PDB file of C-alpha atoms in Angstrom:
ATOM      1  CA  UNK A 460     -51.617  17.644  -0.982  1.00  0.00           C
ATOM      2  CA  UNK A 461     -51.609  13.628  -0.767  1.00  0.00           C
ATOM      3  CA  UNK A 462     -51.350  11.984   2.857  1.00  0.00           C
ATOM      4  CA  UNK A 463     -47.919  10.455   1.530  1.00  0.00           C
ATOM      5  CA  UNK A 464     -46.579  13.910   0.532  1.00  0.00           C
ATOM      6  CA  UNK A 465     -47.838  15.533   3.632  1.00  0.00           C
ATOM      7  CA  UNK A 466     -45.812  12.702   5.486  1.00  0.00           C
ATOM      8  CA  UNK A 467     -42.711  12.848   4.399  1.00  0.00           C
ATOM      9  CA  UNK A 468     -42.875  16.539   4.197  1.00  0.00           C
ATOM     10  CA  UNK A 469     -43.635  16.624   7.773  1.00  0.00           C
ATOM     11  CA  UNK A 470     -40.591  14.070   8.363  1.00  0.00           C
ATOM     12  CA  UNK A 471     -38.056  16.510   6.911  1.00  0.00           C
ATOM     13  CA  UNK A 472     -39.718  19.786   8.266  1.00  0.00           C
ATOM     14  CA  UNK A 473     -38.756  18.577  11.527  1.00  0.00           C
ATOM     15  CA  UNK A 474     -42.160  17.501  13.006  1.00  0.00           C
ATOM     16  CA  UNK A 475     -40.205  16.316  16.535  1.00  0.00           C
ATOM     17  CA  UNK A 476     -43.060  16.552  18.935  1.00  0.00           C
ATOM     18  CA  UNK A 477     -46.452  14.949  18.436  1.00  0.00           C
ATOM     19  CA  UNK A 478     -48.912  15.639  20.947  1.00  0.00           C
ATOM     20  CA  UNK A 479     -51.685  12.899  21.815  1.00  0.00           C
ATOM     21  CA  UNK A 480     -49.834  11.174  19.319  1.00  0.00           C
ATOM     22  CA  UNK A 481     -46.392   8.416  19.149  1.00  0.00           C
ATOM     23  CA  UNK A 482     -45.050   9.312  16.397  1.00  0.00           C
ATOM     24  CA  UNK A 483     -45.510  10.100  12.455  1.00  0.00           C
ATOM     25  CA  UNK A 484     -46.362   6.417  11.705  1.00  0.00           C
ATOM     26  CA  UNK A 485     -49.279   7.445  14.177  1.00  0.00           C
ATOM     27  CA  UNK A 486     -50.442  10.019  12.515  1.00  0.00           C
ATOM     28  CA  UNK A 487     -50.097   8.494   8.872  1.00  0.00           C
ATOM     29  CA  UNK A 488     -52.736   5.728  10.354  1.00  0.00           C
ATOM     30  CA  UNK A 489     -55.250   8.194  11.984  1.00  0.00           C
ATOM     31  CA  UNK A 490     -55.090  10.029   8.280  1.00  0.00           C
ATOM     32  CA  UNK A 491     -56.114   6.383   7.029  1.00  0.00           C
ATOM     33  CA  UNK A 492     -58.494   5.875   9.009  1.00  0.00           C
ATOM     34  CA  UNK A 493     -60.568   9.267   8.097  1.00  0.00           C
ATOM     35  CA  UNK A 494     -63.312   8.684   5.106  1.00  0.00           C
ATOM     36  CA  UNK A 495     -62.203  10.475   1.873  1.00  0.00           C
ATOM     37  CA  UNK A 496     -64.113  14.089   1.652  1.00  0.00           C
ATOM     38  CA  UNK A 497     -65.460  16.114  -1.028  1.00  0.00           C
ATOM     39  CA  UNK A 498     -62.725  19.360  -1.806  1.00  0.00           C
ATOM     40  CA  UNK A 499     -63.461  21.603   0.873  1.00  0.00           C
ATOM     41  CA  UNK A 500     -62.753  25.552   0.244  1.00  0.00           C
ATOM     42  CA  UNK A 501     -59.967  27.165   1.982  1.00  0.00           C
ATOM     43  CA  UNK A 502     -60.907  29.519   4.323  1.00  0.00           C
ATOM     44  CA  UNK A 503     -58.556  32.624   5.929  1.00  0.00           C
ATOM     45  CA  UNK A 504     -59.204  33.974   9.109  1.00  0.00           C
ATOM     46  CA  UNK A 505     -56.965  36.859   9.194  1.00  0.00           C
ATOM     47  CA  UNK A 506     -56.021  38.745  11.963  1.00  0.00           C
ATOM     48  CA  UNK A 507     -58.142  40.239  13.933  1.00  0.00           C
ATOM     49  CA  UNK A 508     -59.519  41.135  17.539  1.00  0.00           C
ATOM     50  CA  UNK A 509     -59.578  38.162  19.717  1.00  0.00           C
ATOM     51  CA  UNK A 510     -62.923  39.881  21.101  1.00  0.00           C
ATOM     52  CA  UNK A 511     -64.918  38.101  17.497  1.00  0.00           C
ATOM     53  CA  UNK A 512     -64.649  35.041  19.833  1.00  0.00           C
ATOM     54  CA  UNK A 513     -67.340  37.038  22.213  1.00  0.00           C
ATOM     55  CA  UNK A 514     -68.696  39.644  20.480  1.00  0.00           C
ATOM     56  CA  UNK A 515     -71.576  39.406  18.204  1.00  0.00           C
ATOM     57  CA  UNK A 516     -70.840  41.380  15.073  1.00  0.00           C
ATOM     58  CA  UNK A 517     -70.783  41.260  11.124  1.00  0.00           C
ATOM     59  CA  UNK A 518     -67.577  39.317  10.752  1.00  0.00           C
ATOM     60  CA  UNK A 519     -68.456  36.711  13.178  1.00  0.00           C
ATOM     61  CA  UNK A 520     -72.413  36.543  11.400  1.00  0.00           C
ATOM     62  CA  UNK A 521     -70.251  36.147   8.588  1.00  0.00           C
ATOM     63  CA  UNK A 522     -68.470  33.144   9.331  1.00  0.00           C
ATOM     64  CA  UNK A 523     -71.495  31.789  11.012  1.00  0.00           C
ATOM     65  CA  UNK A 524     -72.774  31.766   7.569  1.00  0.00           C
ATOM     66  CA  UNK A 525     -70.485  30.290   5.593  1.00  0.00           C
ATOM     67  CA  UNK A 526     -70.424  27.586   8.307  1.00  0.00           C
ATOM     68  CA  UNK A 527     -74.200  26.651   7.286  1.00  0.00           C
ATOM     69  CA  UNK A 528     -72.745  26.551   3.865  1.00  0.00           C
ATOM     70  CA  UNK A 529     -70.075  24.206   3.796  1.00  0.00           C
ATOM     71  CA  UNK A 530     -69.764  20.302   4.803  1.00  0.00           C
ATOM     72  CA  UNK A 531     -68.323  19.370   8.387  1.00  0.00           C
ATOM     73  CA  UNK A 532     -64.491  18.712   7.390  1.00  0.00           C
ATOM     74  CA  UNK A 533     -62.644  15.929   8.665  1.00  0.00           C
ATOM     75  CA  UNK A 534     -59.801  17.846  10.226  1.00  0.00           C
ATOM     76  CA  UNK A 535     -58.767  21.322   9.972  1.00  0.00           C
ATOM     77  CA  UNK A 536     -55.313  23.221   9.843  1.00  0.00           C
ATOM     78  CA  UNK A 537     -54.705  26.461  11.626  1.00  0.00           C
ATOM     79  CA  UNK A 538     -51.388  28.134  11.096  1.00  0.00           C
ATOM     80  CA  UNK A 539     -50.291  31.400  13.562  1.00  0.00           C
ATOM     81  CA  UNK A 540     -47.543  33.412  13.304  1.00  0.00           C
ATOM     82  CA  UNK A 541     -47.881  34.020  17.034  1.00  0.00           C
ATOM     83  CA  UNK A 542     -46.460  31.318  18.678  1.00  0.00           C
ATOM     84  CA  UNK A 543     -44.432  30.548  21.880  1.00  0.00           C
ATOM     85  CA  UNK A 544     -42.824  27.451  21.345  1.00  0.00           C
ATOM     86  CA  UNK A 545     -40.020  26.527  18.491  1.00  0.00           C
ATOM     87  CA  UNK A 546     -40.571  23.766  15.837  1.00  0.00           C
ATOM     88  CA  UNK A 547     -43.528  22.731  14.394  1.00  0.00           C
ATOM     89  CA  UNK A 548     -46.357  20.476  16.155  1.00  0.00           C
ATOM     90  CA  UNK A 549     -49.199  18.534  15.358  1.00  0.00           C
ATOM     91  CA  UNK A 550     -52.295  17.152  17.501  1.00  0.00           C
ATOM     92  CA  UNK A 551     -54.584  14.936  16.244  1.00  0.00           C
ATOM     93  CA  UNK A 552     -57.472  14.760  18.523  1.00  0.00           C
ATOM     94  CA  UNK A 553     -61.341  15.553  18.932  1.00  0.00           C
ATOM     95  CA  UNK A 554     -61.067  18.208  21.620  1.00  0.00           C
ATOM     96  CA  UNK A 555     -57.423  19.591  21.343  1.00  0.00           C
ATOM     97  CA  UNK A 556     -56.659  21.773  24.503  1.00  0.00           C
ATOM     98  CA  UNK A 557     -57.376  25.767  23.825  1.00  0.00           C
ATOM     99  CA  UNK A 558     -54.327  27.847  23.232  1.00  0.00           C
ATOM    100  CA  UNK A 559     -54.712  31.523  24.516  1.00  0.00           C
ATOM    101  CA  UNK A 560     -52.662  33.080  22.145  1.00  0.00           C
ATOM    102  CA  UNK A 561     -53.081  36.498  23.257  1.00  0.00           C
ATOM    103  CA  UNK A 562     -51.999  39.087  26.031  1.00  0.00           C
ATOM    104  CA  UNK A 563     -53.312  40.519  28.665  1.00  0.00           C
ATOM    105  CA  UNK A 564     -55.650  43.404  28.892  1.00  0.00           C
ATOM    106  CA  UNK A 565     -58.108  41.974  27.850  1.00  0.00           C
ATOM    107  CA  UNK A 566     -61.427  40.928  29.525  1.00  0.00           C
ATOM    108  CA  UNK A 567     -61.309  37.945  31.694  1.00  0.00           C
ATOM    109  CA  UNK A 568     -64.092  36.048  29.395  1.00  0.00           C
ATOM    110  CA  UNK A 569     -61.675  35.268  26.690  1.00  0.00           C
ATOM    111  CA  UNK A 570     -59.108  33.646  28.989  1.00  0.00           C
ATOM    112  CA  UNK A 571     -61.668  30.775  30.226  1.00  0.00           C
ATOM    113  CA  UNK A 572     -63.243  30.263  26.947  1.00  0.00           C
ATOM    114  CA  UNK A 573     -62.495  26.780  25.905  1.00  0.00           C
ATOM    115  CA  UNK A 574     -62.715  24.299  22.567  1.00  0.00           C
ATOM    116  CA  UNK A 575     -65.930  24.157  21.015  1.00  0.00           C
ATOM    117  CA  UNK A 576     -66.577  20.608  19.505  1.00  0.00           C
ATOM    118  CA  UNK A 577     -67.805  21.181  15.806  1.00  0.00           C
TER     119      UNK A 577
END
């Protein structure tokens, strides 16, 4: 999708609250202001145990992998179904604040890990 498509789709999708950002005409400049990429693949993390984020197993190897495989992108999307808030949001920044989107039970390691800068 083209910057200018992604824009006004956002504008009629009801983008309302930016965060770390003023407003759409914000975020249309940062876009601008990132050098045009090679076509990077798609990649689906589906869902899964929140423990891959500790744990060392063959998923997470797996995704280490195709890390070492692959160009650092420019930005990256990540959709979730499991969300607390209504409408739609966007952040553009370099170390976006961690969302714990999970519930308890789980071991107290997950809760204070943090963003990792790629």
């Amino acid at each position: 999708m083209k910057r200018q498509t992604f824009i006004k789709l956002a504008g009629l999708t009801g983008i309302s609250t930016l965060f770390g950002m003023k407003g759409l005409s914000a975020l249309q400049k940062y876009s601008e202001s990132l050098s045009n990429s090679p076509r990077m693949p798609v990649l689906f993390l589906g869902l899964g145990s929140p423990m891959n984020a500790i744990e060392e197993n063959q998923f997470v190897k797996g995704f280490r992998e195709i890390g070492k495989t692959i160009p650092k992108p420019n930005a990256i999307i990540c959709i979730s179904a499991h969300w607390y808030t209504r409408g739609t949001k966007v952040t553009a920044m370099e170390m976006p604040k961690t969302i714990h989107d999970f519930g308890g039970g789980l071991p107290p390691l997950l809760f204070g890990l943090s963003t990792v800068r790629l």
